[in-house]
Coordinates of C-alpha atoms and ligand atoms in Angstrom, one line a residue:
X15 CA -36.8 27.0 62.0
X16 CA -36.0 29.9 64.4
X17 CA -33.5 28.7 67.0
X18 CA -34.6 28.3 70.7
X19 CA -32.8 31.1 72.7
X20 CA -31.5 30.4 76.2
X21 CA -30.3 33.2 78.5
X22 CA -29.7 30.9 81.7
X23 CA -27.1 28.0 82.1
X24 CA -29.5 26.0 84.0
X25 CA -32.3 25.9 81.2
X26 CA -29.8 25.4 78.5
X27 CA -28.5 22.4 80.2
X28 CA -31.9 20.9 80.9
X29 CA -32.8 21.5 77.1
X30 CA -29.6 19.7 76.0
X31 CA -29.9 16.7 78.4
X32 CA -32.2 14.6 76.2
X33 CA -29.7 14.6 73.2
X34 CA -27.1 13.0 75.4
X35 CA -29.0 9.8 75.3
X36 CA -29.2 7.3 72.6
X37 CA -30.0 7.8 68.9
X38 CA -30.9 4.4 67.4
X39 CA -30.5 5.9 63.8
X40 CA -26.7 6.3 64.3
X41 CA -24.2 3.8 63.9
X42 CA -22.5 4.5 67.2
X43 CA -26.0 5.0 69.0
X44 CA -25.1 8.6 70.1
X45 CA -26.3 12.1 69.1
X46 CA -23.5 14.7 68.7
X47 CA -23.7 18.3 70.0
X48 CA -21.6 20.9 68.3
X49 CA -20.8 24.4 69.9
X50 CA -19.9 27.5 67.9
X51 CA -18.7 30.2 70.2
X52 CA -19.2 33.7 69.0
X53 CA -19.4 37.2 70.3
X54 CA -22.2 38.0 67.9
X55 CA -22.6 40.6 65.1
X56 CA -22.5 37.7 62.8
X57 CA -21.2 37.7 59.3
X58 CA -20.9 35.1 56.6
X59 CA -17.6 33.9 58.3
X60 CA -19.6 32.8 61.3
X61 CA -22.5 31.3 59.4
X62 CA -19.8 29.1 57.6
X63 CA -18.9 27.8 61.1
X64 CA -22.5 26.9 61.8
X65 CA -22.5 25.0 58.5
X66 CA -19.4 23.2 59.3
X67 CA -20.7 22.3 62.7
X68 CA -23.9 21.0 61.3
X69 CA -21.7 18.5 59.2
X70 CA -20.3 17.1 62.2
X71 CA -23.2 17.2 64.7
X72 CA -26.8 16.6 65.1
X73 CA -27.6 19.5 67.4
X74 CA -25.9 22.9 66.9
X75 CA -25.7 25.5 69.8
X76 CA -24.4 29.0 69.0
X77 CA -23.4 31.0 71.9
X78 CA -23.4 34.9 71.7
X79 CA -21.5 36.6 74.4
X80 CA -19.3 39.7 74.4
X81 CA -16.9 38.5 76.8
X82 CA -15.6 41.4 79.0
X83 CA -12.7 39.6 80.5
X84 CA -10.9 39.3 77.0
X85 CA -11.0 43.1 76.4
X86 CA -8.2 45.2 77.7
X87 CA -8.6 48.7 79.2
X88 CA -9.2 51.2 76.5
X89 CA -10.3 48.4 73.9
X90 CA -13.6 48.3 72.4
X91 CA -15.8 46.5 74.7
X92 CA -18.2 49.1 75.3
X93 CA -18.6 49.7 71.5
X94 CA -18.4 46.2 70.4
X95 CA -21.6 45.8 68.2
X96 CA -24.4 44.0 70.0
X97 CA -26.9 42.9 67.4
X98 CA -28.9 39.9 69.0
X99 CA -32.1 40.0 66.8
X100 CA -30.3 40.2 63.6
X101 CA -27.9 37.4 64.7
X102 CA -30.9 35.2 65.4
X103 CA -32.4 36.0 62.0
X104 CA -29.1 35.1 60.2
X105 CA -28.7 31.8 62.3
X106 CA -32.3 30.7 61.5
X107 CA -31.0 30.8 57.9
X108 CA -28.4 28.1 58.5
X109 CA -30.4 25.9 60.8
X110 CA -29.1 26.5 64.2
X111 CA -30.9 24.6 67.0
X112 CA -30.0 26.7 70.1
X113 CA -28.7 30.2 70.8
X114 CA -27.0 30.7 74.2
X115 CA -27.0 34.4 74.9
X116 CA -26.1 34.8 78.6
X117 CA -25.7 38.0 80.6
X118 CA -22.4 38.9 82.1
X119 CA -23.8 38.2 85.7
X120 CA -24.9 34.6 84.5
X121 CA -21.3 33.9 83.2
X122 CA -19.2 35.6 86.0
X123 CA -20.3 35.1 89.5
X124 CA -17.4 37.4 90.4
X125 CA -15.4 39.9 88.3
X126 CA -12.4 40.0 88.0
X127 CA -12.6 35.9 88.2
X128 CA -9.5 34.9 90.3
X129 CA -9.2 31.8 88.1
X130 CA -6.9 31.1 85.1
X131 CA -6.6 28.1 82.7
X132 CA -3.9 29.4 80.4
X133 CA -0.1 30.3 80.7
X134 CA 3.0 30.0 78.8
X135 CA 4.8 31.1 75.7
X136 CA 1.8 30.2 73.2
X137 CA -0.3 33.1 75.2
X138 CA 2.3 35.6 75.6
X139 CA 3.5 36.1 72.0
X140 CA 1.7 37.9 68.9
X141 CA -1.7 39.2 70.1
X142 CA -0.9 38.0 73.7
X143 CA 2.1 40.6 73.7
X144 CA 0.0 43.5 72.6
X145 CA -3.2 42.6 74.3
X146 CA -1.9 41.3 77.8
X147 CA -4.7 39.2 79.5
X148 CA -6.6 38.8 76.3
X149 CA -6.1 35.0 76.2
X150 CA -6.7 34.3 79.8
X151 CA -10.1 35.9 79.1
X152 CA -10.7 33.8 76.2
X153 CA -9.3 30.8 78.0
X154 CA -11.8 31.1 80.8
X155 CA -14.8 31.8 78.8
X156 CA -14.2 29.0 76.3
X157 CA -13.6 26.6 79.3
X158 CA -17.0 27.8 80.8
X159 CA -18.9 27.3 77.6
X160 CA -17.3 23.9 77.1
X161 CA -18.5 23.1 80.6
X162 CA -21.9 24.6 80.1
X163 CA -22.6 23.0 76.8
X164 CA -20.5 19.8 76.9
X165 CA -20.2 19.6 73.2
X166 CA -18.7 16.8 71.4
X167 CA -17.3 19.1 68.8
X168 CA -16.4 22.9 68.7
X169 CA -15.8 25.0 65.6
X170 CA -13.5 28.0 65.7
X171 CA -12.2 30.2 62.7
X172 CA -8.8 29.9 61.4
X173 CA -8.6 33.8 61.0
X174 CA -7.8 33.9 64.8
X175 CA -4.9 31.5 64.3
X176 CA -3.5 31.8 67.7
X177 CA -6.7 31.6 69.6
X178 CA -7.4 28.2 67.7
X179 CA -3.8 26.9 68.7
X180 CA -4.3 28.0 72.2
X181 CA -7.8 26.3 72.4
X182 CA -6.5 23.1 70.9
X183 CA -3.8 23.2 73.6
X184 CA -6.2 23.9 76.5
X185 CA -8.4 20.9 75.1
X186 CA -5.3 18.7 75.2
X187 CA -3.9 19.7 78.5
X188 CA -7.3 19.7 80.3
X189 CA -8.6 16.6 78.8
X190 CA -11.6 18.0 77.4
X191 CA -13.5 15.1 75.3
X192 CA -14.2 17.7 72.3
X193 CA -13.1 17.5 69.0
X194 CA -11.8 21.1 67.8
X195 CA -12.5 21.8 64.2
X196 CA -10.6 25.0 62.7
X197 CA -12.6 26.6 59.7
X198 CA -11.0 28.0 56.9
X199 CA -10.9 31.8 56.6
X200 CA -14.0 33.3 54.8
X201 CA -13.0 36.2 52.6
X202 CA -14.7 39.1 50.8
X203 CA -14.4 39.0 46.9
X204 CA -11.4 41.3 47.2
X205 CA -9.7 39.0 49.8
X206 CA -10.1 40.9 53.1
X207 CA -10.8 38.4 55.8
X208 CA -14.3 38.8 57.1
X209 CA -14.3 40.2 60.7
X210 CA -17.0 42.1 63.0
X211 CA -14.2 44.8 63.3
X212 CA -14.2 45.5 59.5
X213 CA -17.1 47.8 60.0
X214 CA -14.7 50.3 61.9
X215 CA -13.0 50.9 58.5
X216 CA -13.9 54.1 56.7
X217 CA -14.9 53.7 53.1
X218 CA -11.4 54.6 51.8
X219 CA -9.7 52.3 54.4
X220 CA -12.2 49.4 53.3
X221 CA -10.6 49.9 49.8
X222 CA -7.1 49.8 51.2
X223 CA -7.7 46.7 53.6
X224 CA -7.2 44.1 51.1
X225 CA -3.6 45.0 50.7
X226 CA -3.0 43.0 54.0
X227 CA -3.9 39.7 52.3
X228 CA -2.2 40.6 49.0
X229 CA 1.0 41.5 50.9
X230 CA 0.8 37.8 52.8
X231 CA 0.3 36.1 49.4
X232 CA 3.4 37.7 47.8
X233 CA 5.5 36.7 51.0
X234 CA 3.9 33.3 51.0
X235 CA 5.0 32.9 47.3
X236 CA 8.6 33.9 48.1
X237 CA 8.8 31.3 50.9
X238 CA 7.1 28.5 48.8
X239 CA 9.5 29.0 46.1
X240 CA 12.1 27.2 48.2
X241 CA 15.5 27.5 49.7
X242 CA 16.4 31.1 50.6
X243 CA 19.3 32.8 52.1
X244 CA 18.8 34.4 55.7
X245 CA 19.3 37.7 53.8
X246 CA 16.8 37.0 51.4
X247 CA 14.3 35.9 54.1
X248 CA 14.9 39.1 56.0
X249 CA 14.5 41.2 52.9
X250 CA 11.3 39.6 52.0
X251 CA 9.9 40.4 55.5
X252 CA 11.1 43.9 55.4
X253 CA 9.5 44.4 52.0
X254 CA 6.2 43.0 53.2
X255 CA 6.1 45.3 56.1
X256 CA 7.1 48.2 53.8
X257 CA 4.3 47.4 51.4
X258 CA 1.8 47.4 54.4
X259 CA 3.2 50.6 55.8
X260 CA 3.1 52.3 52.5
X261 CA -0.6 51.4 52.3
X262 CA -1.2 53.1 55.5
X263 CA -1.2 50.2 58.0
X264 CA 0.4 50.5 61.4
X265 CA 1.9 46.8 61.9
X266 CA 1.5 45.4 65.3
X267 CA 3.4 42.2 64.1
X268 CA 4.4 40.4 61.3
X269 CA 5.8 36.9 61.8
X270 CA 6.6 33.6 60.5
X271 CA 6.2 30.8 62.8
X272 CA 6.2 27.0 62.6
X273 CA 2.7 25.6 62.3
X274 CA 2.3 24.9 66.1
X275 CA 3.5 28.3 67.0
X276 CA 6.8 27.4 68.4
X277 CA 9.1 30.4 68.6
X278 CA 9.5 32.7 65.4
X279 CA 11.5 31.3 62.6
X280 CA 14.3 33.9 62.8
X281 CA 16.6 31.7 60.7
X282 CA 15.9 30.4 57.5
X283 CA 18.0 27.2 58.4
X284 CA 14.9 26.3 60.5
X285 CA 13.0 25.3 57.3
X286 CA 15.5 24.9 54.7
X287 CA 15.5 21.3 55.1
X288 CA 12.8 18.9 54.0
X289 CA 9.5 20.2 54.0
X290 CA 8.1 22.5 56.7
X291 CA 4.6 24.0 57.4
X292 CA 4.8 27.5 58.5
X293 CA 2.1 30.3 59.0
X294 CA 2.6 33.7 58.3
X295 CA 0.7 35.9 61.1
X296 CA 0.0 39.5 60.8
X297 CA -1.9 42.1 63.0
X298 CA -2.1 45.5 61.7
X299 CA -4.1 48.7 62.6
X300 CA -5.7 50.6 60.0
X301 CA -7.7 53.6 61.4
X302 CA -9.7 52.2 64.2
X303 CA -9.6 48.7 63.0
X304 CA -7.0 46.2 64.2
X305 CA -7.1 43.4 61.5
X306 CA -5.9 39.9 61.7
X307 CA -4.9 37.7 58.8
X308 CA -2.7 34.7 58.3
X309 CA -1.6 32.2 55.6
X310 CA -0.2 28.8 55.9
X311 CA 2.6 27.6 53.6
X312 CA 4.5 24.6 52.9
X313 CA 8.1 25.3 52.3
X314 CA 9.7 22.6 50.4
X315 CA 13.5 22.1 49.8
Ligands
PAF12 O1 -13.5 34.5 68.5 C1 -14.4 35.0 69.3 O2 -15.3 35.5 68.8 C2 -14.1 34.9 70.6 O3 -12.8 35.1 71.0 C3 -14.6 33.7 71.4 C4 -14.0 32.4 71.0 C5 -16.1 33.6 71.2 C6 -14.5 33.8 72.8 O4 -15.2 34.9 73.4

């Protein structure tokens, strides 16, 4: 069945209201609503988010909104692909109930919006450092979507690892009664993480792009193999950077952090005792495309 499209906050709220009531078929007597926030131009990774949402809820709402406040000056807001009709057709194949596709005016009564919900080191590092203000925009739009849809569950991709960590923190700090689910990265057969921005790659860049994932896998194996000297750790990081730059990437950052994104693991002593979950994160440019990837590693000693 084709999803029902809403462009206005008030009509979506009215449509969702009846589901917030009782459902006698459910053990807890309630229906659950899931939200999958997107900027459209959907690929299989997004459709996977919808499938996961359906496992956790009775009603799935997908929002499609290219959010201007999370793009910096000179970034790709104007050229970001807008493909609403194709997106709706794809969502139909996975059984989405509602699509919320608001205009900018509907979402933002004034711009710039003099309201912020995020602060702190978690937003200032990694992508926050190279894209100042980006996570403020994400925080605002996600908060607004949470207030508009009032979902029980929301699903985000783990490819945007820092975004997911920030949203989990936002939900905890602002006491949103929403379960946040992180969905595993969906990859092409050659390992490249799916992203709407992959279409900015030329044919030859697309062939090179899987090197990003391969380089992270090599580094992950080295970290996984156990106790490392500080020197060996630094050499592994440097080798990974070289592998990427030799392939043609311009690295924005390559970092190893503890899972919760507390400061960079700059000293192997930080994970040389017991078992530690760390995440390797990378952002790198290949031609016009800024690609993100990450890999979780359990370092056991
Ligand atoms: O991950 C995205 O596509 C966007 O950052 C999000 C969460 C939909 C907010 O605009």
